[in-house]
């Protein structure tokens, strides 16, 4: 579940909820078909993110997310908007 912060925003969410939302966002942001994505984030990708950005914590806080998004947001943007990057990602290169 999520913990609410003052002002109604979510202060933290469980890792499982976060990673499910992250996967959906990634598939949509990279213009893939949600019912049959060409290349979703793999278990290896998600394990790397969990270890490197969240130290395997069971919950994701706003501060953890901000640190992660500073890196991941740029990555998603490159896959989505830089024409030469998307084929590299989708084809596994």
Short mmCIF file of C-alpha atoms in Angstrom, two decimals:
data_model
loop_
_atom_site.label_atom_id
_atom_site.label_comp_id
_atom_site.label_asym_id
_atom_site.label_seq_id
_atom_site.Cartn_x
_atom_site.Cartn_y
_atom_site.Cartn_z
CA UNK A 1 0.00 0.00 0.00
CA UNK A 2 0.83 3.64 -0.20
CA UNK A 3 1.39 6.08 2.65
CA UNK A 4 -0.16 9.51 2.23
CA UNK A 5 1.82 12.68 2.87
CA UNK A 6 0.45 16.05 3.90
CA UNK A 7 -1.44 17.60 1.05
CA UNK A 8 -2.77 14.26 -0.19
CA UNK A 9 0.31 13.11 -2.13
CA UNK A 10 1.85 9.69 -1.64
CA UNK A 11 4.95 9.73 0.57
CA UNK A 12 5.96 6.15 -0.14
CA UNK A 13 4.79 3.00 -1.91
CA UNK A 14 5.74 -0.65 -1.63
CA UNK A 15 8.37 -1.83 -4.09
CA UNK A 16 5.93 -4.23 -5.79
CA UNK A 17 3.42 -1.47 -6.48
CA UNK A 18 6.15 0.86 -7.70
CA UNK A 19 7.71 -1.65 -10.08
CA UNK A 20 4.33 -2.59 -11.60
CA UNK A 21 3.60 1.08 -12.24
CA UNK A 22 7.10 1.62 -13.60
CA UNK A 23 6.72 -1.26 -16.05
CA UNK A 24 3.36 0.06 -17.33
CA UNK A 25 4.79 3.57 -17.67
CA UNK A 26 7.85 2.32 -19.53
CA UNK A 27 5.82 0.29 -22.04
CA UNK A 28 3.48 3.19 -22.77
CA UNK A 29 6.24 5.84 -22.81
CA UNK A 30 8.28 3.82 -25.30
CA UNK A 31 5.27 3.50 -27.63
CA UNK A 32 4.85 -0.25 -27.21
CA UNK A 33 1.59 -2.17 -27.32
CA UNK A 34 0.68 -2.85 -23.66
CA UNK A 35 -0.96 -6.17 -24.59
CA UNK A 36 2.14 -7.35 -26.50
CA UNK A 37 5.22 -5.23 -25.76
CA UNK A 38 8.28 -5.82 -27.95
CA UNK A 39 10.68 -5.40 -25.05
CA UNK A 40 9.50 -4.63 -21.54
CA UNK A 41 11.90 -4.16 -18.65
CA UNK A 42 13.35 -7.57 -17.79
CA UNK A 43 13.68 -9.15 -14.37
CA UNK A 44 17.41 -8.36 -14.66
CA UNK A 45 16.65 -4.68 -15.46
CA UNK A 46 14.28 -4.39 -12.51
CA UNK A 47 16.70 -6.16 -10.17
CA UNK A 48 19.43 -3.70 -11.19
CA UNK A 49 17.13 -0.74 -10.51
CA UNK A 50 16.04 -2.18 -7.15
CA UNK A 51 19.62 -2.73 -6.02
CA UNK A 52 21.30 0.35 -7.50
CA UNK A 53 18.70 3.04 -6.83
CA UNK A 54 16.68 1.66 -3.92
CA UNK A 55 19.20 -0.52 -1.99
CA UNK A 56 16.60 -3.31 -2.10
CA UNK A 57 14.29 -1.45 0.28
CA UNK A 58 10.73 -2.75 0.52
CA UNK A 59 9.33 0.77 0.07
CA UNK A 60 10.12 3.61 -2.33
CA UNK A 61 10.12 7.10 -0.85
CA UNK A 62 9.81 10.40 -2.71
CA UNK A 63 13.52 11.10 -2.27
CA UNK A 64 14.47 7.66 -3.62
CA UNK A 65 12.15 8.17 -6.57
CA UNK A 66 13.58 11.63 -7.34
CA UNK A 67 17.13 10.23 -7.46
CA UNK A 68 16.02 7.36 -9.68
CA UNK A 69 13.92 9.53 -12.00
CA UNK A 70 16.82 11.94 -12.62
CA UNK A 71 18.48 9.01 -14.41
CA UNK A 72 15.56 6.92 -15.68
CA UNK A 73 13.51 9.83 -17.03
CA UNK A 74 16.38 10.74 -19.36
CA UNK A 75 16.69 7.12 -20.45
CA UNK A 76 12.99 6.78 -21.28
CA UNK A 77 13.08 10.09 -23.11
CA UNK A 78 15.99 8.89 -25.26
CA UNK A 79 14.21 5.63 -26.16
CA UNK A 80 11.02 7.50 -26.98
CA UNK A 81 12.32 10.54 -28.89
CA UNK A 82 15.72 9.70 -30.38
CA UNK A 83 14.94 7.73 -33.52
CA UNK A 84 18.21 5.80 -33.55
CA UNK A 85 17.88 4.68 -29.90
CA UNK A 86 14.45 3.00 -30.00
CA UNK A 87 15.43 0.29 -32.51
CA UNK A 88 18.54 -0.46 -30.47
CA UNK A 89 16.42 -0.97 -27.36
CA UNK A 90 13.64 -2.93 -29.05
CA UNK A 91 16.06 -5.23 -30.87
CA UNK A 92 18.15 -5.85 -27.78
CA UNK A 93 21.38 -4.28 -28.90
#
